[in-house]
Short mmCIF file of C-alpha atoms in Angstrom, two decimals:
data_model
loop_
_atom_site.label_atom_id
_atom_site.label_comp_id
_atom_site.label_asym_id
_atom_site.label_seq_id
_atom_site.Cartn_x
_atom_site.Cartn_y
_atom_site.Cartn_z
CA UNK Y 28 -111.99 -1.87 117.17
CA UNK Y 29 -109.81 -1.59 114.08
CA UNK Y 30 -111.39 -2.44 110.70
CA UNK Y 31 -109.12 -3.70 107.91
CA UNK Y 32 -109.61 -3.55 104.13
CA UNK Y 33 -107.06 -4.59 101.51
CA UNK Y 34 -106.03 -2.50 98.52
CA UNK Y 35 -102.91 -2.00 96.39
CA UNK Y 36 -100.28 0.61 95.57
CA UNK Y 37 -98.93 0.82 92.02
CA UNK Y 38 -95.18 1.00 91.40
CA UNK Y 39 -94.74 0.76 87.65
CA UNK Y 40 -96.38 -2.51 86.60
CA UNK Y 41 -96.06 -3.90 90.10
CA UNK Y 42 -99.03 -3.87 92.49
CA UNK Y 43 -98.04 -3.99 96.15
CA UNK Y 44 -100.47 -4.91 98.88
CA UNK Y 45 -101.68 -2.12 101.15
CA UNK Y 46 -103.78 -2.51 104.27
CA UNK Y 47 -106.30 0.22 105.05
CA UNK Y 48 -106.77 0.34 108.83
CA UNK Y 49 -109.58 2.37 110.36
CA UNK Y 50 -109.95 3.16 114.06
CA UNK Y 51 -112.78 5.15 115.63
CA UNK Y 52 -111.84 6.26 119.16
CA UNK Y 53 -113.23 8.68 121.72
CA UNK Y 54 -111.93 12.21 121.43
CA UNK Y 55 -112.47 15.47 119.62
CA UNK Y 56 -114.10 14.95 116.20
CA UNK Y 57 -111.32 14.65 113.64
CA UNK Y 58 -110.61 12.68 110.48
CA UNK Y 59 -106.89 11.83 110.18
CA UNK Y 60 -105.33 10.09 107.19
CA UNK Y 61 -101.76 8.84 107.64
CA UNK Y 62 -99.40 6.50 105.80
CA UNK Y 63 -97.54 8.74 103.33
CA UNK Y 64 -100.56 9.79 101.21
CA UNK Y 65 -100.21 12.25 98.33
CA UNK Y 66 -102.62 15.11 97.72
CA UNK Y 67 -105.13 12.98 95.77
CA UNK Y 68 -105.28 10.46 98.63
CA UNK Y 69 -105.59 13.19 101.25
CA UNK Y 70 -108.53 14.65 99.36
CA UNK Y 71 -110.34 11.31 99.63
CA UNK Y 72 -111.53 12.41 103.09
CA UNK Y 73 -113.83 14.95 101.49
CA UNK Y 74 -115.04 12.55 98.78
CA UNK Y 75 -115.72 9.79 101.31
CA UNK Y 76 -117.53 12.18 103.63
CA UNK Y 77 -119.73 13.45 100.79
CA UNK Y 78 -120.44 9.93 99.51
CA UNK Y 79 -121.57 8.76 102.96
CA UNK Y 80 -123.73 11.85 103.31
CA UNK Y 81 -125.39 10.99 99.98
CA UNK Y 82 -126.30 7.60 101.49
CA UNK Y 83 -127.84 9.29 104.53
CA UNK Y 84 -124.94 8.47 106.84
CA UNK Y 85 -122.85 10.88 108.85
CA UNK Y 86 -119.47 10.39 110.44
CA UNK Y 87 -119.52 9.72 114.19
CA UNK Y 88 -118.40 12.68 116.33
CA UNK Y 89 -115.21 10.89 117.36
CA UNK Y 90 -111.56 10.72 116.44
CA UNK Y 91 -111.25 8.78 113.15
CA UNK Y 92 -107.81 7.58 112.08
CA UNK Y 93 -107.12 5.92 108.73
CA UNK Y 94 -103.69 4.34 108.37
CA UNK Y 95 -102.37 3.10 105.02
CA UNK Y 96 -99.89 0.35 105.83
CA UNK Y 97 -96.99 -0.05 105.15
CA UNK Y 98 -96.58 3.56 106.19
CA UNK Y 99 -93.25 4.10 104.40
CA UNK Y 100 -94.65 3.20 100.94
CA UNK Y 101 -95.81 6.25 98.95
CA UNK Y 102 -99.57 6.20 98.22
CA UNK Y 103 -100.71 7.92 95.03
CA UNK Y 104 -104.00 8.02 93.14
CA UNK Y 105 -107.72 8.20 93.71
CA UNK Y 106 -108.30 4.42 93.87
CA UNK Y 107 -107.94 4.54 97.67
CA UNK Y 108 -111.37 6.18 98.04
CA UNK Y 109 -113.37 2.93 97.99
CA UNK Y 110 -111.20 0.94 100.44
CA UNK Y 111 -111.12 3.91 102.84
CA UNK Y 112 -114.92 4.19 102.69
CA UNK Y 113 -115.37 0.43 103.23
CA UNK Y 114 -112.95 0.41 106.17
CA UNK Y 115 -114.82 3.33 107.70
CA UNK Y 116 -118.23 1.63 107.19
CA UNK Y 117 -116.88 -1.57 108.75
CA UNK Y 118 -115.58 0.34 111.76
CA UNK Y 119 -119.00 2.02 112.11
CA UNK Y 120 -120.70 -1.37 112.03
CA UNK Y 121 -122.59 -0.69 108.80
CA UNK Y 122 -121.04 -3.70 107.07
CA UNK Y 123 -119.28 -6.84 108.25
CA UNK Y 124 -115.52 -6.53 108.22
CA UNK Y 125 -115.09 -10.30 107.84
CA UNK Y 126 -116.86 -10.21 104.45
CA UNK Y 127 -114.27 -7.75 103.20
CA UNK Y 128 -111.29 -9.82 104.36
CA UNK Y 129 -111.30 -11.89 101.15
CA UNK Y 130 -111.33 -8.94 98.76
CA UNK Y 131 -109.06 -6.22 97.44
CA UNK Y 132 -110.89 -2.95 96.82
CA UNK Y 133 -109.99 -0.21 94.34
CA UNK Y 134 -112.04 2.67 92.98
CA UNK Y 135 -112.71 6.37 93.15
CA UNK Y 136 -115.85 7.77 94.77
CA UNK Y 137 -118.05 10.50 93.35
CA UNK Y 138 -119.75 12.92 95.72
CA UNK Y 139 -123.11 11.19 95.17
CA UNK Y 140 -121.75 7.77 96.17
CA UNK Y 141 -121.06 6.38 92.70
CA UNK Y 142 -117.95 4.25 92.24
CA UNK Y 143 -116.13 5.70 89.23
CA UNK Y 144 -113.16 4.30 87.25
CA UNK Y 145 -109.54 4.69 88.29
CA UNK Y 146 -106.36 3.56 86.49
CA UNK Y 147 -104.70 0.22 87.18
CA UNK Y 148 -107.65 -2.12 87.81
CA UNK Y 149 -106.11 -4.87 85.66
CA UNK Y 150 -102.95 -4.82 87.79
CA UNK Y 151 -105.06 -4.99 90.96
CA UNK Y 152 -106.99 -7.95 89.53
CA UNK Y 153 -103.79 -9.82 88.67
CA UNK Y 154 -102.45 -9.11 92.16
CA UNK Y 155 -105.71 -10.40 93.66
CA UNK Y 156 -105.44 -13.54 91.54
CA UNK Y 157 -101.91 -14.19 92.78
CA UNK Y 158 -103.00 -13.67 96.41
CA UNK Y 159 -106.11 -15.89 95.99
CA UNK Y 160 -108.44 -12.99 96.78
CA UNK Y 161 -111.44 -11.38 95.12
CA UNK Y 162 -111.68 -7.84 93.76
CA UNK Y 163 -114.12 -5.01 94.38
CA UNK Y 164 -113.92 -2.42 91.60
CA UNK Y 165 -116.05 0.12 89.68
CA UNK Y 166 -118.80 -1.37 87.51
CA UNK Y 167 -117.36 0.34 84.43
CA UNK Y 168 -114.10 -1.62 84.91
CA UNK Y 169 -115.55 -5.02 85.76
CA UNK Y 170 -114.87 -6.29 82.25
CA UNK Y 171 -111.24 -5.21 82.59
CA UNK Y 172 -110.87 -7.02 85.92
CA UNK Y 173 -112.37 -10.22 84.50
CA UNK Y 174 -109.30 -10.72 82.30
CA UNK Y 175 -107.65 -12.04 85.47
CA UNK Y 176 -109.45 -15.37 85.42
CA UNK Y 177 -110.40 -17.38 88.46
CA UNK Y 178 -111.21 -14.58 90.92
CA UNK Y 179 -114.60 -13.32 92.14
CA UNK Y 180 -115.20 -9.76 90.96
CA UNK Y 181 -117.73 -7.40 92.52
CA UNK Y 182 -118.24 -4.59 90.03
CA UNK Y 183 -120.22 -1.99 91.97
CA UNK Y 184 -121.92 1.00 90.34
CA UNK Y 185 -122.26 2.75 93.72
CA UNK Y 186 -121.72 2.26 97.43
CA UNK Y 187 -125.39 1.49 98.16
CA UNK Y 188 -125.48 -1.39 95.66
CA UNK Y 189 -122.22 -2.79 97.05
CA UNK Y 190 -123.49 -2.70 100.65
CA UNK Y 191 -126.79 -4.32 99.62
CA UNK Y 192 -124.87 -7.09 97.87
CA UNK Y 193 -122.73 -7.72 100.92
CA UNK Y 194 -125.86 -7.88 103.08
CA UNK Y 195 -127.60 -10.24 100.66
CA UNK Y 196 -130.39 -7.80 99.83
CA UNK Y 197 -129.48 -7.68 96.12
CA UNK Y 198 -126.98 -9.35 93.79
CA UNK Y 199 -124.54 -7.49 91.62
CA UNK Y 200 -124.39 -8.95 88.09
CA UNK Y 201 -121.19 -10.85 87.29
CA UNK Y 202 -119.08 -8.86 84.80
CA UNK Y 203 -117.92 -10.45 81.56
CA UNK Y 204 -114.41 -10.12 80.15
CA UNK Y 205 -113.96 -7.25 77.72
CA UNK Y 206 -113.80 -7.87 74.01
CA UNK Y 207 -110.57 -8.72 72.23
CA UNK Y 208 -110.40 -6.15 69.46
CA UNK Y 209 -109.32 -7.38 66.02
CA UNK Y 210 -106.12 -5.72 64.79
CA UNK Y 211 -106.75 -2.53 62.87
CA UNK Y 212 -104.70 -2.68 59.70
CA UNK Y 213 -103.09 0.48 58.38
CA UNK Y 214 -102.18 1.36 54.80
CA UNK Y 215 -101.20 -1.47 52.48
CA UNK Y 216 -97.72 -1.67 50.99
CA UNK Y 217 -99.38 -1.68 47.57
CA UNK Y 218 -99.86 2.05 48.09
CA UNK Y 219 -96.08 2.53 48.10
CA UNK Y 220 -94.78 2.85 44.54
CA UNK Y 221 -91.09 2.37 43.99
CA UNK Y 222 -88.91 2.40 47.12
CA UNK Y 223 -88.00 -1.29 46.79
CA UNK Y 224 -84.90 -0.89 48.96
CA UNK Y 225 -86.89 0.81 51.72
CA UNK Y 226 -89.61 -1.84 51.57
CA UNK Y 227 -86.99 -4.57 51.84
CA UNK Y 228 -85.49 -2.85 54.90
CA UNK Y 229 -88.97 -2.53 56.41
CA UNK Y 230 -89.54 -6.28 55.92
CA UNK Y 231 -86.23 -7.12 57.60
CA UNK Y 232 -87.04 -4.76 60.48
CA UNK Y 233 -90.45 -6.38 60.97
CA UNK Y 234 -89.07 -9.92 60.78
CA UNK Y 235 -86.35 -9.42 63.39
CA UNK Y 236 -87.71 -6.58 65.52
CA UNK Y 237 -84.86 -4.30 64.42
CA UNK Y 238 -84.65 -0.51 64.70
CA UNK Y 239 -84.85 1.38 61.40
CA UNK Y 240 -83.94 4.89 60.28
CA UNK Y 241 -85.23 6.25 56.96
CA UNK Y 242 -83.60 9.34 55.52
CA UNK Y 243 -84.86 11.18 52.47
CA UNK Y 244 -86.38 14.38 51.09
CA UNK Y 245 -89.90 15.54 51.99
CA UNK Y 246 -92.68 13.62 50.28
CA UNK Y 247 -90.58 10.55 49.50
CA UNK Y 248 -92.91 8.26 51.46
CA UNK Y 249 -91.12 7.78 54.79
CA UNK Y 250 -94.21 8.29 56.94
CA UNK Y 251 -96.31 6.10 54.64
CA UNK Y 252 -93.78 3.29 54.90
CA UNK Y 253 -93.79 3.55 58.68
CA UNK Y 254 -97.59 3.48 58.82
CA UNK Y 255 -97.53 0.26 56.75
CA UNK Y 256 -95.42 -1.52 59.37
CA UNK Y 257 -98.31 -2.58 61.69
CA UNK Y 258 -99.91 -4.35 58.74
CA UNK Y 259 -96.96 -6.73 58.32
CA UNK Y 260 -96.19 -7.37 62.00
CA UNK Y 261 -97.57 -10.56 63.58
CA UNK Y 262 -100.35 -10.27 66.14
CA UNK Y 263 -99.55 -10.28 69.83
CA UNK Y 264 -99.82 -13.58 71.63
CA UNK Y 265 -102.31 -13.81 74.50
CA UNK Y 266 -99.54 -13.31 77.07
CA UNK Y 267 -98.11 -10.34 75.15
CA UNK Y 268 -101.56 -8.75 74.79
CA UNK Y 269 -102.02 -8.97 78.56
CA UNK Y 270 -98.58 -7.45 79.07
CA UNK Y 271 -99.29 -4.44 76.87
CA UNK Y 272 -102.76 -4.05 78.40
CA UNK Y 273 -101.20 -3.77 81.85
CA UNK Y 274 -99.25 -0.71 80.67
CA UNK Y 275 -102.42 0.76 79.14
CA UNK Y 276 -104.32 0.08 82.38
CA UNK Y 277 -101.78 1.95 84.51
CA UNK Y 278 -101.95 4.85 82.04
CA UNK Y 279 -105.77 4.82 82.19
CA UNK Y 280 -106.09 4.05 78.46
CA UNK Y 281 -107.85 0.67 78.66
CA UNK Y 282 -111.43 1.53 77.69
CA UNK Y 283 -114.31 -0.84 78.55
CA UNK Y 284 -111.85 -3.62 79.29
CA UNK Y 285 -111.05 -4.09 75.59
CA UNK Y 286 -107.76 -5.86 74.94
CA UNK Y 287 -106.21 -5.65 71.50
CA UNK Y 288 -104.02 -8.23 69.79
CA UNK Y 289 -102.55 -5.51 67.54
CA UNK Y 290 -99.05 -4.34 68.33
CA UNK Y 291 -98.95 -0.79 69.75
CA UNK Y 292 -97.96 1.97 67.34
CA UNK Y 293 -97.06 5.27 69.00
CA UNK Y 294 -96.03 8.37 67.05
CA UNK Y 295 -95.33 11.27 69.46
CA UNK Y 296 -94.83 14.80 68.12
CA UNK Y 297 -91.29 16.13 68.05
CA UNK Y 298 -92.19 18.67 70.74
CA UNK Y 299 -92.64 15.83 73.29
CA UNK Y 300 -90.81 16.31 76.58
CA UNK Y 301 -88.55 13.79 78.25
CA UNK Y 302 -91.28 12.86 80.74
CA UNK Y 303 -93.75 12.33 77.88
CA UNK Y 304 -91.35 10.06 76.02
CA UNK Y 305 -89.78 8.01 78.81
CA UNK Y 306 -92.32 8.45 81.62
CA UNK Y 307 -92.49 10.53 84.75
CA UNK Y 308 -94.54 13.45 85.96
CA UNK Y 309 -95.78 14.37 89.43
CA UNK Y 310 -97.61 11.06 89.58
CA UNK Y 311 -95.33 8.72 87.64
CA UNK Y 312 -96.99 7.39 84.50
CA UNK Y 313 -95.58 5.40 81.58
CA UNK Y 314 -94.27 7.41 78.65
CA UNK Y 315 -94.54 6.79 74.93
CA UNK Y 316 -91.65 4.30 74.95
CA UNK Y 317 -93.55 2.13 77.45
CA UNK Y 318 -96.94 2.59 75.78
CA UNK Y 319 -95.25 1.20 72.64
CA UNK Y 320 -93.99 -1.88 74.53
CA UNK Y 321 -93.83 -4.91 72.20
CA UNK Y 322 -94.80 -2.59 69.36
CA UNK Y 323 -93.49 0.33 67.33
CA UNK Y 324 -92.27 3.75 68.43
CA UNK Y 325 -92.26 6.01 65.37
CA UNK Y 326 -90.28 9.24 65.63
CA UNK Y 327 -90.85 11.43 62.60
CA UNK Y 328 -88.54 14.39 61.96
CA UNK Y 329 -85.96 12.81 64.28
CA UNK Y 330 -83.49 15.77 64.50
CA UNK Y 331 -86.33 18.10 65.54
CA UNK Y 332 -86.65 16.30 68.89
CA UNK Y 333 -84.65 17.81 71.72
CA UNK Y 334 -81.26 16.12 71.89
CA UNK Y 335 -81.60 15.32 75.59
CA UNK Y 336 -84.99 13.72 74.93
CA UNK Y 337 -83.55 11.49 72.21
CA UNK Y 338 -80.55 10.52 74.32
CA UNK Y 339 -82.91 9.41 77.09
CA UNK Y 340 -83.89 6.54 74.76
CA UNK Y 341 -80.40 5.03 74.76
CA UNK Y 342 -80.85 2.84 77.83
CA UNK Y 343 -84.42 1.68 77.05
CA UNK Y 344 -83.35 0.60 73.55
CA UNK Y 345 -80.60 -1.55 75.08
CA UNK Y 346 -82.29 -2.98 78.19
CA UNK Y 347 -85.95 -3.07 77.16
CA UNK Y 348 -87.10 -1.16 80.24
CA UNK Y 349 -87.08 2.37 81.58
CA UNK Y 350 -86.59 3.36 85.22
CA UNK Y 351 -87.96 6.66 86.51
CA UNK Y 352 -85.97 7.68 89.59
CA UNK Y 353 -87.65 9.59 92.40
CA UNK Y 354 -86.37 10.57 95.82
CA UNK Y 355 -88.75 8.14 97.54
CA UNK Y 356 -89.02 5.38 94.93
CA UNK Y 357 -87.74 3.99 91.64
CA UNK Y 358 -90.49 3.05 89.19
CA UNK Y 359 -89.71 0.68 86.31
CA UNK Y 360 -91.81 0.24 83.18
CA UNK Y 361 -91.21 -2.20 80.31
CA UNK Y 362 -89.98 -0.65 77.07
CA UNK Y 363 -89.11 -3.40 74.60
CA UNK Y 364 -89.87 -1.35 71.50
CA UNK Y 365 -88.96 -1.31 67.84
CA UNK Y 366 -87.77 2.19 66.98
CA UNK Y 367 -88.69 3.44 63.52
CA UNK Y 368 -87.37 6.92 62.77
CA UNK Y 369 -87.55 9.24 59.78
CA UNK Y 370 -85.57 12.35 58.96
CA UNK Y 371 -84.68 14.72 56.16
CA UNK Y 372 -81.02 14.76 55.06
CA UNK Y 373 -80.78 18.46 55.98
CA UNK Y 374 -83.01 21.26 57.22
CA UNK Y 375 -84.24 22.24 53.77
CA UNK Y 376 -84.64 18.56 52.89
CA UNK Y 377 -83.28 18.72 49.35
CA UNK Y 378 -79.59 18.01 49.86
CA UNK Y 379 -79.24 15.77 46.81
CA UNK Y 380 -81.05 18.13 44.39
CA UNK Y 381 -78.87 21.05 43.23
CA UNK Y 382 -81.94 22.91 41.95
CA UNK Y 383 -83.71 22.86 45.31
CA UNK Y 384 -80.92 22.61 47.90
CA UNK Y 385 -80.11 25.64 50.03
CA UNK Y 386 -76.93 27.67 49.63
CA UNK Y 387 -75.32 26.08 52.71
CA UNK Y 388 -75.26 22.56 51.24
CA UNK Y 389 -73.55 20.27 52.06
CA UNK Y 390 -72.55 21.79 55.39
CA UNK Y 391 -76.19 22.16 56.40
CA UNK Y 392 -76.47 18.35 56.27
CA UNK Y 393 -73.64 17.87 58.74
CA UNK Y 394 -75.10 20.47 61.11
CA UNK Y 395 -78.61 19.02 60.86
CA UNK Y 396 -77.67 15.35 61.25
CA UNK Y 397 -75.34 16.12 64.15
CA UNK Y 398 -78.43 16.91 66.23
CA UNK Y 399 -78.83 13.15 66.59
CA UNK Y 400 -76.02 11.74 68.72
CA UNK Y 401 -73.69 9.04 67.45
CA UNK Y 402 -74.46 6.63 70.31
CA UNK Y 403 -78.17 6.74 69.44
CA UNK Y 404 -77.49 6.19 65.73
CA UNK Y 405 -75.25 3.26 66.68
CA UNK Y 406 -78.28 1.61 68.30
CA UNK Y 407 -80.23 1.68 65.03
CA UNK Y 408 -79.70 -1.53 63.06
CA UNK Y 409 -80.92 -0.47 59.62
CA UNK Y 410 -80.21 2.84 57.87
CA UNK Y 411 -81.84 3.29 54.49
CA UNK Y 412 -81.99 6.15 52.00
CA UNK Y 413 -85.48 6.88 50.69
CA UNK Y 414 -85.11 8.53 47.30
CA UNK Y 415 -87.76 10.84 45.81
CA UNK Y 416 -90.38 9.14 43.67
CA UNK Y 417 -90.65 10.36 40.09
CA UNK Y 418 -93.89 11.16 38.31
CA UNK Y 419 -93.28 8.17 36.04
CA UNK Y 420 -93.25 5.86 39.08
CA UNK Y 421 -96.45 7.36 40.40
CA UNK Y 422 -98.19 6.75 37.08
CA UNK Y 423 -97.42 3.03 37.22
CA UNK Y 424 -100.07 0.57 38.45
CA UNK Y 425 -99.84 -0.62 42.08
CA UNK Y 426 -97.22 -3.30 42.76
CA UNK Y 427 -98.41 -6.90 42.73
CA UNK Y 428 -97.05 -7.64 46.19
CA UNK Y 429 -98.74 -6.00 49.17
CA UNK Y 430 -98.76 -6.25 52.94
CA UNK Y 431 -100.38 -9.70 53.00
CA UNK Y 432 -97.54 -11.35 51.09
CA UNK Y 433 -94.85 -9.60 53.14
CA UNK Y 434 -96.69 -10.38 56.38
CA UNK Y 435 -96.65 -14.09 55.51
CA UNK Y 436 -92.84 -14.06 55.12
CA UNK Y 437 -92.46 -12.06 58.33
CA UNK Y 438 -94.69 -14.51 60.22
CA UNK Y 439 -92.65 -17.46 58.95
CA UNK Y 440 -89.40 -15.81 60.06
CA UNK Y 441 -90.86 -14.96 63.45
CA UNK Y 442 -92.02 -18.57 63.87
CA UNK Y 443 -88.44 -19.76 63.29
CA UNK Y 444 -87.20 -17.31 65.93
CA UNK Y 445 -89.87 -18.37 68.42
CA UNK Y 446 -88.83 -22.01 68.06
CA UNK Y 447 -85.14 -21.11 68.27
CA UNK Y 448 -85.55 -18.99 71.40
CA UNK Y 449 -88.03 -21.25 73.19
CA UNK Y 450 -87.22 -21.49 76.87
CA UNK Y 451 -85.46 -18.11 76.98
CA UNK Y 452 -86.71 -14.61 77.73
CA UNK Y 453 -85.86 -13.46 74.19
CA UNK Y 454 -88.49 -13.07 71.47
CA UNK Y 455 -86.70 -11.87 68.31
CA UNK Y 456 -83.27 -11.76 66.69
CA UNK Y 457 -82.91 -8.12 67.79
CA UNK Y 458 -82.55 -9.40 71.38
CA UNK Y 459 -79.82 -11.98 70.69
CA UNK Y 460 -76.71 -11.57 72.83
CA UNK Y 461 -74.03 -13.56 74.58
CA UNK Y 462 -74.17 -17.31 74.10
CA UNK Y 463 -77.36 -17.08 72.03
CA UNK Y 464 -75.61 -14.78 69.55
CA UNK Y 465 -72.63 -17.12 69.33
CA UNK Y 466 -74.84 -20.16 68.88
CA UNK Y 467 -77.25 -18.82 66.27
CA UNK Y 468 -75.62 -15.84 64.52
CA UNK Y 469 -72.09 -16.96 63.70
CA UNK Y 470 -71.50 -16.66 59.93
CA UNK Y 471 -69.61 -19.13 57.77
CA UNK Y 472 -65.94 -18.55 56.92
CA UNK Y 473 -66.64 -16.36 53.86
CA UNK Y 474 -69.14 -14.27 55.80
CA UNK Y 475 -66.75 -13.91 58.72
CA UNK Y 476 -63.92 -12.67 56.49
CA UNK Y 477 -66.22 -10.10 54.88
CA UNK Y 478 -67.44 -8.93 58.25
CA UNK Y 479 -63.90 -8.56 59.61
CA UNK Y 480 -62.84 -6.53 56.57
CA UNK Y 481 -65.92 -4.31 56.85
CA UNK Y 482 -65.49 -3.86 60.61
CA UNK Y 483 -61.98 -2.51 60.04
CA UNK Y 484 -62.90 -0.34 57.05
CA UNK Y 485 -66.08 1.06 58.62
CA UNK Y 486 -64.53 1.24 62.11
CA UNK Y 487 -67.49 -0.56 63.63
CA UNK Y 488 -68.06 -0.43 67.37
CA UNK Y 489 -68.67 -3.64 69.31
CA UNK Y 490 -72.36 -2.75 69.34
CA UNK Y 491 -72.37 -2.17 65.59
CA UNK Y 492 -70.62 -5.50 64.99
CA UNK Y 493 -73.23 -7.30 67.10
CA UNK Y 494 -76.14 -5.59 65.40
CA UNK Y 495 -74.88 -6.56 61.95
CA UNK Y 496 -74.82 -10.19 63.06
CA UNK Y 497 -78.40 -9.88 64.32
CA UNK Y 498 -79.58 -8.37 61.03
CA UNK Y 499 -77.73 -11.03 59.06
CA UNK Y 500 -79.48 -13.71 61.13
CA UNK Y 501 -82.86 -12.18 60.25
CA UNK Y 502 -81.98 -11.97 56.54
CA UNK Y 503 -81.03 -15.66 56.64
CA UNK Y 504 -84.32 -16.50 58.37
CA UNK Y 505 -86.28 -14.70 55.66
CA UNK Y 506 -84.35 -16.71 53.07
CA UNK Y 507 -85.06 -19.95 54.90
CA UNK Y 508 -81.38 -20.59 55.55
CA UNK Y 509 -80.14 -22.33 58.70
CA UNK Y 510 -76.68 -20.78 58.44
CA UNK Y 511 -75.47 -17.23 57.79
CA UNK Y 512 -73.55 -16.85 54.55
CA UNK Y 513 -71.54 -14.11 52.88
CA UNK Y 514 -74.59 -12.83 50.98
CA UNK Y 515 -76.53 -12.34 54.21
CA UNK Y 516 -73.66 -10.48 55.85
CA UNK Y 517 -73.18 -8.32 52.73
CA UNK Y 518 -76.83 -7.23 52.76
CA UNK Y 519 -76.69 -6.49 56.48
CA UNK Y 520 -73.59 -4.34 55.94
CA UNK Y 521 -75.35 -2.37 53.20
CA UNK Y 522 -77.79 -1.04 55.78
CA UNK Y 523 -75.10 0.21 58.15
CA UNK Y 524 -74.63 3.97 58.41
CA UNK Y 525 -71.23 5.28 57.40
CA UNK Y 526 -71.68 9.02 57.79
CA UNK Y 527 -73.37 12.06 56.29
CA UNK Y 528 -74.63 11.26 52.81
CA UNK Y 529 -75.41 13.71 50.04
#
């Protein structure tokens, strides 16, 4: 007899069906596990054996073979423990295999028989929903699984409770969906004194989902401005919140099934490796650029990152996804992020102040800024200089306009974009291209002439030309204008980087 239990394998944000087949046959006692398992899956033999022993059961003195089908699909992770144990119990006749045919099982086993959490339960639940199946998962992750509505969920604290439920001896309580956390607001823009140009650029970036680079001396307020951005961004829609939660689930960061409507804000240290930023590792996991999907990736001290690490962001910033290539598989994660970067003009940071600048100025600025490649800078829509704030500015009372007022304008501009892009896969002006760009971001005659003159004088690339049109479209949306005029193009051009600035 061969007992079958369904489970899943995770490839990025895709859950693929896997069949756990167990056969107990006469022969020398042996426990074989086949089907391209990694080390964590191979070690499940010991965990399953110990968990059954804790229940008072022992393996039969026969040849036990567990096959994970399809055999050519790599199997990674500890979530195979529970389906392997259930397939083994069904083959031993402890539980009815037919009861398990309508469920997908995921979960790690402790040595005492407890079912403990494992990453990716939300993906497994969504896969079960699409296949019209139920889900068996750890009790601690039942609330996470319940976000996939319409499927029966058995959230088991341990193997004994699960078997008793299947036999009808006891009933496992039905889990409830996790809480939707209210967005946690960061600092208010009222805390930023002066810096009107930078605040305007931040508003444009928020309204259109554009990338932004702030350059200025230490202490000018670059990091504070970046931390204010979540407070002016609109909340995630229900579909977007589920999308970002899927990434968090695969990374094992979704605690107690709580889903947040706040946009992700990730700020990795400049010592981050390429695998940490774009994803990878021995067991492929999403990197910071994917954990910031539909949110903000803030890179402070931009030139201090390794150049190869920064250049690995080029493709994700263009395509909105990152693919981690392996010899046996290619794993793709979403990475539609808004890049916000900050940097000093030079290593000492005081290029524009003769009293504080180092003796190598201005050559030190060229050397320092050259650490960031031109192709990456070309992908940044808005470049703004953040000047030092004087003591007189700091002594002034807080500005009258704060994050709430700016957030209202941003929300109105985003609503216009949502209506304009309805029926397409695009969400913001930063994603306009092709026919959509021609239809919605073509300036009037005066704006076109100015743009053509600037493109020749500034030697704009095709990408730079396109990004100026996108920014101009956002500026027009903030102004409530249906068309793009010369004034909108002029402001968009003012944020374009020309070269090293003193």
